[in-house]
Short mmCIF file of C-alpha atoms in Angstrom, two decimals:
data_model
loop_
_atom_site.label_atom_id
_atom_site.label_comp_id
_atom_site.label_asym_id
_atom_site.label_seq_id
_atom_site.Cartn_x
_atom_site.Cartn_y
_atom_site.Cartn_z
CA MET N 10 -20.40 7.13 -26.58
CA LYS N 11 -18.01 9.92 -25.48
CA ALA N 12 -20.77 11.36 -23.27
CA LEU N 13 -21.41 8.05 -21.83
CA ALA N 14 -17.74 7.35 -21.22
CA LYS N 15 -17.24 10.77 -19.55
CA LYS N 16 -20.28 10.26 -17.27
CA TRP N 17 -18.77 6.79 -16.29
CA MET N 18 -15.33 8.29 -15.47
CA ASP N 19 -16.90 11.22 -13.57
CA THR N 20 -18.83 8.89 -11.26
CA SER N 21 -17.02 7.85 -8.05
CA LEU N 22 -15.14 4.62 -8.45
CA ILE N 23 -16.30 3.53 -4.98
CA LEU N 24 -19.88 4.05 -5.93
CA ARG N 25 -19.45 2.05 -9.11
CA ILE N 26 -17.72 -0.78 -7.29
CA VAL N 27 -20.59 -0.95 -4.68
CA CYS N 28 -23.10 -1.04 -7.48
CA GLY N 29 -21.16 -3.91 -9.00
CA LEU N 30 -21.19 -5.74 -5.62
CA ILE N 31 -24.89 -5.32 -5.22
CA ILE N 32 -25.80 -6.34 -8.89
CA GLY N 33 -23.50 -9.30 -8.82
CA THR N 34 -24.97 -10.50 -5.56
CA VAL N 35 -28.59 -10.05 -6.82
CA LEU N 36 -27.82 -11.80 -10.10
CA ALA N 37 -26.19 -14.70 -8.29
CA LEU N 38 -29.25 -15.20 -6.07
CA VAL N 39 -31.74 -14.80 -8.99
CA ALA N 40 -29.92 -16.50 -11.83
CA PRO N 41 -26.87 -18.52 -10.69
CA GLY N 42 -24.61 -20.35 -13.07
CA VAL N 43 -24.60 -18.04 -16.06
CA GLY N 44 -21.20 -18.37 -17.56
CA VAL N 45 -21.14 -14.97 -19.38
CA ILE N 46 -21.46 -13.07 -16.11
CA SER N 47 -18.66 -15.04 -14.51
CA LEU N 48 -16.55 -14.32 -17.57
CA LEU N 49 -16.39 -10.66 -16.53
CA GLY N 50 -14.49 -11.60 -13.40
CA THR N 51 -12.11 -13.90 -15.32
CA LEU N 52 -11.36 -11.17 -17.83
CA PHE N 53 -10.68 -8.64 -15.08
CA VAL N 54 -8.34 -10.91 -13.19
CA GLY N 55 -6.62 -11.89 -16.46
CA ALA N 56 -6.00 -8.20 -17.28
CA LEU N 57 -4.49 -7.66 -13.86
CA LYS N 58 -2.23 -10.76 -14.27
CA ALA N 59 -1.03 -9.41 -17.69
CA VAL N 60 -0.20 -5.84 -16.52
CA ALA N 61 0.95 -6.35 -12.87
CA PRO N 62 4.51 -7.78 -13.79
CA ILE N 63 5.22 -4.81 -16.10
CA LEU N 64 3.88 -2.34 -13.56
CA VAL N 65 6.12 -3.64 -10.75
CA PHE N 66 9.17 -3.69 -12.98
CA PHE N 67 8.91 -0.10 -14.18
CA LEU N 68 7.62 1.49 -10.96
CA VAL N 69 10.40 0.11 -8.85
CA MET N 70 13.12 0.70 -11.47
CA GLY N 71 11.97 4.29 -12.09
CA ALA N 72 11.84 5.08 -8.33
CA LEU N 73 15.33 3.87 -7.67
CA SER N 74 16.83 5.57 -10.72
CA ARG N 75 16.29 8.92 -8.97
CA LYS N 76 18.88 9.77 -6.27
CA ALA N 77 17.63 9.95 -2.74
CA ALA N 78 17.38 13.19 -0.75
CA GLY N 79 20.42 14.56 1.04
CA GLY N 80 21.62 14.28 4.59
CA GLY N 81 18.96 16.64 6.06
CA MET N 82 16.40 13.95 5.26
CA LYS N 83 18.25 11.07 6.96
CA THR N 84 16.02 11.02 10.07
CA VAL N 85 12.78 11.37 8.08
CA LEU N 86 13.85 8.40 5.92
CA ILE N 87 14.73 6.28 8.94
CA PHE N 88 11.20 6.97 10.36
CA TYR N 89 9.59 6.11 6.99
CA VAL N 90 11.42 2.84 6.64
CA ALA N 91 11.10 1.77 10.31
CA ALA N 92 7.40 2.58 10.33
CA THR N 93 6.80 0.54 7.16
CA ILE N 94 8.65 -2.53 8.51
CA ILE N 95 6.81 -2.25 11.84
CA ALA N 96 3.51 -2.08 10.01
CA SER N 97 4.44 -5.34 8.19
CA LEU N 98 5.31 -7.02 11.52
CA VAL N 99 1.98 -5.96 13.07
CA ALA N 100 0.07 -7.30 10.07
CA VAL N 101 1.83 -10.64 10.04
CA ALA N 102 1.45 -11.03 13.74
CA ALA N 103 -2.30 -10.21 13.49
CA SER N 104 -2.66 -12.74 10.66
CA PHE N 105 -1.16 -15.47 12.91
CA ILE N 106 -3.50 -14.44 15.81
CA PHE N 107 -6.57 -14.14 13.63
CA PRO N 108 -6.08 -16.53 10.66
CA ILE N 109 -8.38 -15.74 7.81
CA THR N 110 -9.39 -18.04 4.89
CA VAL N 111 -11.38 -16.95 1.89
CA THR N 112 -13.27 -18.82 -0.82
CA LEU N 113 -11.23 -19.01 -4.02
CA THR N 114 -11.83 -20.69 -7.37
CA ASP N 115 -9.79 -23.85 -7.99
CA ALA N 116 -7.85 -23.33 -4.74
CA VAL N 117 -6.04 -26.49 -3.85
CA VAL N 118 -3.93 -27.31 -0.83
CA GLN N 119 -0.26 -26.58 -1.55
CA ASP N 120 2.77 -28.04 0.08
CA SER N 121 4.39 -25.76 2.69
CA PRO N 122 8.07 -24.76 2.37
CA ALA N 123 10.26 -27.21 4.29
CA GLY N 124 11.74 -24.29 6.25
CA VAL N 125 13.55 -21.02 6.01
CA GLY N 126 16.35 -22.74 4.00
CA GLU N 127 13.98 -23.71 1.28
CA VAL N 128 12.42 -20.19 1.29
CA LEU N 129 15.85 -18.63 0.97
CA THR N 130 16.81 -21.02 -1.78
CA ASN N 131 13.70 -20.32 -3.80
CA LEU N 132 14.05 -16.57 -3.13
CA LEU N 133 17.65 -16.47 -4.40
CA THR N 134 16.93 -18.83 -7.32
CA ASN N 135 14.05 -16.78 -8.49
CA ALA N 136 15.96 -13.48 -7.94
CA VAL N 137 18.67 -14.44 -10.49
CA ALA N 138 16.20 -15.81 -13.08
CA ASN N 139 16.38 -14.40 -16.59
CA PRO N 140 14.68 -10.98 -16.43
CA VAL N 141 12.65 -11.61 -19.67
CA ASP N 142 11.56 -15.02 -18.40
CA ALA N 143 10.69 -13.46 -15.04
CA LEU N 144 8.31 -11.02 -16.84
CA ALA N 145 6.90 -13.69 -19.01
CA ASN N 146 6.16 -16.09 -16.14
CA ALA N 147 5.24 -13.50 -13.55
CA ASN N 148 8.13 -14.44 -11.35
CA TYR N 149 7.73 -11.41 -9.05
CA LEU N 150 10.89 -12.03 -7.00
CA GLY N 151 13.02 -11.96 -10.12
CA ILE N 152 11.11 -8.86 -11.43
CA LEU N 153 11.70 -7.10 -8.10
CA ALA N 154 15.48 -8.03 -8.01
CA TRP N 155 16.14 -6.96 -11.59
CA ALA N 156 14.12 -3.76 -11.20
CA CYS N 157 16.21 -2.91 -8.13
CA ILE N 158 19.56 -3.67 -9.87
CA LEU N 159 18.65 -1.80 -13.00
CA GLY N 160 17.11 1.06 -11.06
CA VAL N 161 20.36 1.67 -9.05
CA ALA N 162 22.47 1.24 -12.16
CA LEU N 163 20.33 3.89 -14.00
CA ARG N 164 21.23 6.46 -11.34
CA PHE N 165 24.37 7.10 -13.46
CA ALA N 166 22.33 7.39 -16.65
CA GLY N 167 21.63 10.78 -18.28
CA GLU N 168 18.47 12.70 -17.62
CA GLY N 169 17.16 11.83 -21.11
CA THR N 170 17.20 8.15 -20.35
CA LYS N 171 15.54 8.75 -16.93
CA SER N 172 12.82 10.79 -18.66
CA ILE N 173 12.15 8.05 -21.07
CA LEU N 174 11.92 5.55 -18.20
CA ASP N 175 9.51 7.99 -16.33
CA ASP N 176 7.41 8.16 -19.53
CA ILE N 177 7.18 4.38 -19.83
CA ALA N 178 6.31 4.04 -16.15
CA GLY N 179 3.61 6.70 -16.65
CA ALA N 180 2.14 4.88 -19.70
CA VAL N 181 1.99 1.65 -17.67
CA ARG N 182 0.25 3.52 -14.81
CA THR N 183 -2.34 4.84 -17.31
CA ALA N 184 -2.91 1.37 -18.66
CA VAL N 185 -3.49 0.17 -15.10
CA LEU N 186 -5.86 3.04 -14.50
CA TRP N 187 -7.87 2.06 -17.57
CA ILE N 188 -8.23 -1.51 -16.24
CA ILE N 189 -9.13 -0.23 -12.81
CA GLN N 190 -11.93 1.83 -14.37
CA LEU N 191 -13.46 -1.43 -15.42
CA ALA N 192 -13.09 -2.88 -11.97
CA PRO N 193 -16.95 -2.62 -11.20
CA PHE N 194 -17.63 -5.14 -13.96
CA GLY N 195 -14.89 -7.40 -12.76
CA ILE N 196 -16.08 -7.24 -9.22
CA LEU N 197 -19.61 -7.93 -10.48
CA GLY N 198 -18.36 -11.17 -12.13
CA LEU N 199 -16.20 -12.14 -9.21
CA VAL N 200 -19.00 -11.64 -6.63
CA TYR N 201 -21.43 -13.41 -8.98
CA SER N 202 -19.16 -16.46 -9.18
CA SER N 203 -18.40 -16.52 -5.44
CA VAL N 204 -22.11 -16.11 -4.30
CA SER N 205 -23.30 -18.66 -6.89
CA SER N 206 -20.92 -21.33 -5.48
CA SER N 207 -20.77 -20.44 -1.75
CA GLY N 208 -23.82 -18.30 -1.08
CA LEU N 209 -23.89 -15.14 1.09
CA ALA N 210 -21.43 -16.63 3.55
CA ILE N 211 -18.57 -15.14 1.53
CA PHE N 212 -19.44 -11.68 2.85
CA THR N 213 -18.69 -12.95 6.35
CA GLU N 214 -15.22 -13.89 5.11
CA TYR N 215 -14.71 -10.51 3.52
CA GLY N 216 -15.91 -8.81 6.65
CA MET N 217 -13.39 -10.77 8.84
CA LEU N 218 -10.63 -9.96 6.39
CA LEU N 219 -11.53 -6.30 6.37
CA ALA N 220 -11.65 -6.26 10.17
CA VAL N 221 -8.11 -7.62 10.35
CA LEU N 222 -6.91 -5.04 7.84
CA VAL N 223 -8.59 -1.95 9.46
CA GLY N 224 -7.64 -3.24 12.92
CA CYS N 225 -3.99 -3.35 12.01
CA MET N 226 -4.11 0.13 10.58
CA LEU N 227 -5.72 1.51 13.71
CA PHE N 228 -3.24 -0.20 15.89
CA ILE N 229 -0.39 1.24 13.91
CA ALA N 230 -1.97 4.79 13.81
CA LEU N 231 -2.76 4.78 17.60
CA ILE N 232 0.03 2.63 19.11
CA THR N 233 3.15 1.95 17.04
CA ASN N 234 3.50 5.31 15.23
CA PRO N 235 2.95 7.30 18.46
CA LEU N 236 5.65 5.14 20.15
CA LEU N 237 8.03 6.05 17.29
CA ALA N 238 7.14 9.68 17.77
CA TRP N 239 7.59 9.51 21.52
CA ALA N 240 11.06 7.94 21.04
CA ALA N 241 11.99 10.89 18.87
CA PHE N 242 10.93 13.82 21.09
CA ARG N 243 10.05 12.26 24.48
CA LYS N 244 6.83 14.09 25.07
CA ASN N 245 3.25 12.96 24.90
CA PRO N 246 2.77 12.30 21.17
CA TYR N 247 -1.01 12.08 21.14
CA PRO N 248 -1.74 15.74 20.60
CA LEU N 249 0.32 15.59 17.47
CA VAL N 250 -1.17 12.18 16.45
CA LEU N 251 -4.80 13.38 16.92
CA ARG N 252 -3.97 16.58 15.03
CA THR N 253 -2.65 14.69 12.01
CA LEU N 254 -5.58 12.26 12.03
CA LYS N 255 -8.09 15.21 12.18
CA ASP N 256 -6.43 17.54 9.62
CA SER N 257 -4.78 14.99 7.23
CA ALA N 258 -6.17 11.44 7.67
CA LEU N 259 -9.77 12.62 7.46
CA THR N 260 -9.23 14.31 4.13
CA ALA N 261 -7.10 11.44 2.75
CA PHE N 262 -9.76 8.99 3.76
CA PHE N 263 -12.20 10.56 1.29
CA THR N 264 -9.84 11.48 -1.46
CA ARG N 265 -8.08 8.13 -1.44
CA SER N 266 -4.95 9.54 -2.80
CA SER N 267 -1.72 10.40 -1.01
CA ALA N 268 -0.64 12.50 -3.91
CA ALA N 269 -3.84 14.55 -3.81
CA ASN N 270 -3.42 15.06 -0.07
CA ILE N 271 0.09 16.56 -0.39
CA PRO N 272 -1.26 20.24 -0.41
CA VAL N 273 -3.36 19.50 2.74
CA ASN N 274 -0.21 18.07 4.51
CA MET N 275 1.99 21.01 3.42
CA THR N 276 -0.60 23.39 4.83
CA LEU N 277 -0.71 21.48 8.11
CA CYS N 278 3.05 21.52 8.37
CA GLU N 279 2.90 25.27 7.81
CA LYS N 280 0.34 25.67 10.62
CA LEU N 281 2.57 23.61 12.96
CA GLY N 282 5.40 25.99 12.24
CA LEU N 283 7.69 23.37 10.70
CA ASP N 284 10.76 24.10 8.68
CA LYS N 285 9.67 24.60 5.06
CA ASP N 286 13.05 23.35 3.71
CA LEU N 287 12.28 20.04 5.51
CA TYR N 288 8.58 19.48 4.83
CA SER N 289 8.73 20.69 1.19
CA VAL N 290 10.81 17.58 0.50
CA SER N 291 9.63 15.08 3.17
CA ILE N 292 5.91 15.35 2.36
CA PRO N 293 6.16 14.55 -1.34
CA LEU N 294 8.82 11.90 -0.54
CA GLY N 295 6.48 10.36 2.10
CA ALA N 296 3.64 10.10 -0.48
CA THR N 297 6.06 7.84 -2.39
CA ILE N 298 7.86 5.66 0.11
CA ASN N 299 6.08 5.99 3.50
CA MET N 300 3.60 3.18 2.87
CA GLY N 301 2.71 1.50 6.22
CA GLY N 302 -0.89 1.01 5.13
CA ALA N 303 0.26 -0.65 1.94
CA ALA N 304 2.59 -2.88 3.85
CA VAL N 305 -0.35 -4.02 6.05
CA THR N 306 -2.47 -4.78 2.93
CA ILE N 307 0.26 -6.76 1.23
CA SER N 308 1.12 -8.77 4.30
CA VAL N 309 -2.52 -9.56 5.41
CA MET N 310 -3.66 -10.57 1.99
CA ALA N 311 -0.58 -12.78 1.39
CA MET N 312 -1.13 -14.50 4.73
CA ALA N 313 -4.81 -15.00 4.02
CA ALA N 314 -3.87 -16.67 0.78
CA ALA N 315 -1.37 -18.97 2.62
CA HIS N 316 -4.02 -19.91 5.27
CA THR N 317 -6.50 -20.64 2.46
CA VAL N 318 -4.25 -23.01 0.48
CA GLY N 319 -2.75 -24.55 3.61
CA VAL N 320 0.72 -23.10 3.33
CA SER N 321 2.37 -23.03 6.74
CA VAL N 322 4.52 -19.99 7.49
CA ASP N 323 7.21 -20.38 10.12
CA LEU N 324 8.81 -17.48 12.14
CA PRO N 325 11.90 -16.87 9.93
CA THR N 326 9.80 -16.93 6.75
CA ALA N 327 7.42 -14.48 8.35
CA VAL N 328 10.27 -12.04 9.09
CA ILE N 329 11.41 -12.33 5.43
CA LEU N 330 7.88 -11.68 4.41
CA CYS N 331 7.71 -8.52 6.53
CA VAL N 332 10.89 -7.10 4.95
CA LEU N 333 9.75 -8.04 1.39
CA ALA N 334 6.32 -6.56 2.03
CA ALA N 335 7.90 -3.33 3.26
CA VAL N 336 10.16 -3.06 0.20
CA SER N 337 7.23 -3.81 -2.15
CA ALA N 338 5.11 -1.23 -0.46
CA CYS N 339 7.44 1.56 -1.45
CA GLY N 340 6.51 0.80 -5.09
CA ALA N 341 2.73 1.05 -4.49
CA SER N 342 2.44 4.84 -5.00
CA GLY N 343 1.04 6.58 -7.95
CA VAL N 344 -1.51 3.91 -8.90
CA ALA N 345 -5.03 3.51 -7.60
CA GLY N 346 -5.10 0.09 -5.84
CA GLY N 347 -1.31 -0.05 -6.20
CA SER N 348 -0.78 -2.09 -3.03
CA LEU N 349 -3.22 -4.69 -4.23
CA LEU N 350 -1.20 -5.24 -7.44
CA LEU N 351 1.91 -5.99 -5.23
CA ILE N 352 0.31 -8.81 -3.33
CA PRO N 353 1.72 -11.47 -5.82
CA ILE N 354 5.23 -10.55 -4.78
CA ALA N 355 4.56 -11.55 -1.21
CA CYS N 356 2.66 -14.62 -2.32
CA SER N 357 5.50 -15.74 -4.60
CA LEU N 358 7.81 -15.78 -1.52
CA LEU N 359 5.43 -18.34 0.10
CA GLY N 360 5.30 -20.53 -3.07
CA ILE N 361 1.69 -19.50 -3.76
CA GLY N 362 0.81 -19.51 -7.52
CA ASN N 363 0.03 -16.45 -9.60
CA ASP N 364 -3.61 -17.63 -10.18
CA ILE N 365 -4.36 -17.69 -6.36
CA ALA N 366 -2.48 -14.44 -5.82
CA MET N 367 -4.50 -12.56 -8.48
CA GLN N 368 -7.73 -13.85 -6.99
CA MET N 369 -6.55 -12.26 -3.75
CA VAL N 370 -6.07 -9.09 -5.73
CA GLY N 371 -9.68 -9.28 -6.88
CA ILE N 372 -10.89 -9.80 -3.35
CA GLY N 373 -8.72 -6.80 -2.39
CA PHE N 374 -10.78 -4.64 -4.79
CA ILE N 375 -14.00 -5.84 -3.17
CA VAL N 376 -12.88 -4.91 0.39
CA GLY N 377 -10.98 -1.92 -1.04
CA VAL N 378 -14.18 0.22 -0.82
CA ILE N 379 -13.04 0.76 2.82
CA GLN N 380 -9.54 -0.75 2.96
CA ASP N 381 -8.07 1.70 0.43
CA SER N 382 -9.55 4.81 2.27
CA CYS N 383 -8.10 3.59 5.59
CA GLU N 384 -4.74 2.75 4.02
CA THR N 385 -4.52 6.22 2.34
CA ALA N 386 -5.49 7.89 5.58
CA LEU N 387 -2.71 6.09 7.55
CA ASN N 388 -0.09 6.60 4.91
CA SER N 389 -0.69 10.41 4.47
CA SER N 390 -1.22 11.32 8.08
CA SER N 391 2.02 9.60 9.13
CA ASP N 392 3.93 11.76 6.57
CA VAL N 393 3.20 14.83 8.68
CA LEU N 394 3.62 12.88 12.03
CA PHE N 395 7.22 11.79 11.17
CA THR N 396 8.18 15.12 9.55
CA ALA N 397 7.01 16.91 12.80
CA SER N 398 8.70 14.26 14.95
CA THR N 399 12.01 14.88 13.18
CA GLU N 400 11.99 18.55 13.85
CA TYR N 401 10.77 18.14 17.42
CA ARG N 402 13.63 15.69 17.90
CA ALA N 403 16.14 18.36 16.76
CA MET N 404 14.49 20.92 18.96
CA ARG N 405 14.69 18.63 21.98
CA LYS N 406 18.38 17.99 21.38
CA ALA N 407 18.94 21.73 21.13
CA GLY N 408 17.24 22.24 24.51
CA LEU N 409 14.29 24.23 22.97
CA ASP N 410 10.78 24.05 24.31
CA PHE N 411 7.90 22.93 22.01
CA LYS N 412 4.37 21.83 22.18
CA PRO N 413 3.53 18.86 19.89
CA GLY N 414 0.51 19.40 17.67
CA LYS N 415 0.11 23.12 18.39
CA ASP N 416 -0.32 25.50 15.45
CA VAL N 417 3.02 27.33 16.02
CA ARG N 418 6.25 26.83 17.80
CA ALA N 419 6.65 28.06 21.38
CA PRO N 420 8.05 31.67 21.56
CA GLU N 421 11.28 30.33 22.96
CA ALA N 422 11.87 28.20 19.96
CA GLU N 423 10.99 31.18 17.59
CA ASP N 424 13.49 33.43 19.32
CA ALA N 425 16.16 30.76 19.20
CA ALA N 426 15.52 30.14 15.53
CA ALA N 427 15.81 33.78 14.83
#
């Protein structure tokens, strides 16, 4: 059994999920209506529903309990936050232009919020709910609010307390990883149920959903992020953008881990001649909070759930959703599929029930074969982009010459630095 378990763990998760997709589809076409197979999907979604509230609570609280970097990181932090919020705005706008609906089990039309007043009332009411009750009932707005409050308060706690909190957060992450290792079986059951009831047409829905997700990420990587970079150093940003995509995004696409791509990004920063004191902090920090791709995923999936159950989202509510998705995305690091597990937070803002939200998480794992790779590529490459943009901005203000995307600084800049 140990040898079998090791072989299972050593096999690529993407490959296992693809196998689950194929087997589930074939079984649905050959022998539809077998309850035991559908049960696999139910158990997988149920496990995610059980662990997601605890995950959000400890991840956010643990992240906020650590003090932020000093003043030298101010510009980089502004870039990270601005880019993540802009990513949410792009995703919500794309969801309005290309509304996507998906097939869900027991999905019923829900009443739309009466307006931004009702949304804010629900948001504030849920935020001050009893924290134990919020965890028990998967009230994600309450979980997020209390995690933020306690996380900031714990900044004044001793290192021993923070270490215990880190250990608990690490244990929850491990539990999530165990569940995700079983995702191929869950995907098999979910695809089997969907194909049995709706036929192969569901793959058209998944393809359209994936097109919106990837399209948003490409727009951010090639349009909005370069605009932010240009605003910083007022030169053509595309040599730098293309360099980060080639040397960072391509690797991150296949590793599917921002943390694993940190050494790649550090090496690229060194080749670009950036200040080590800056990038040695900004790159690891970016792998934690610079989550534009995660913000896209959370926003698009929540909007797809809203379109599916008939919830109308007005403009003020959409703006609130963008901010909430951006804040939630900062807690998505450190866990495979972490952004998917934060979809219920955005859904709860729109009054969408936890059962529907968790089905969207399941669909997220299905499209995640491509979505997660694109998301990681965007997140990781933009860490270098904004770190370089920060330094180029300082050089521009100092009147120094520089060439964005080149391996080393211009000689004038080297002489000035010396």
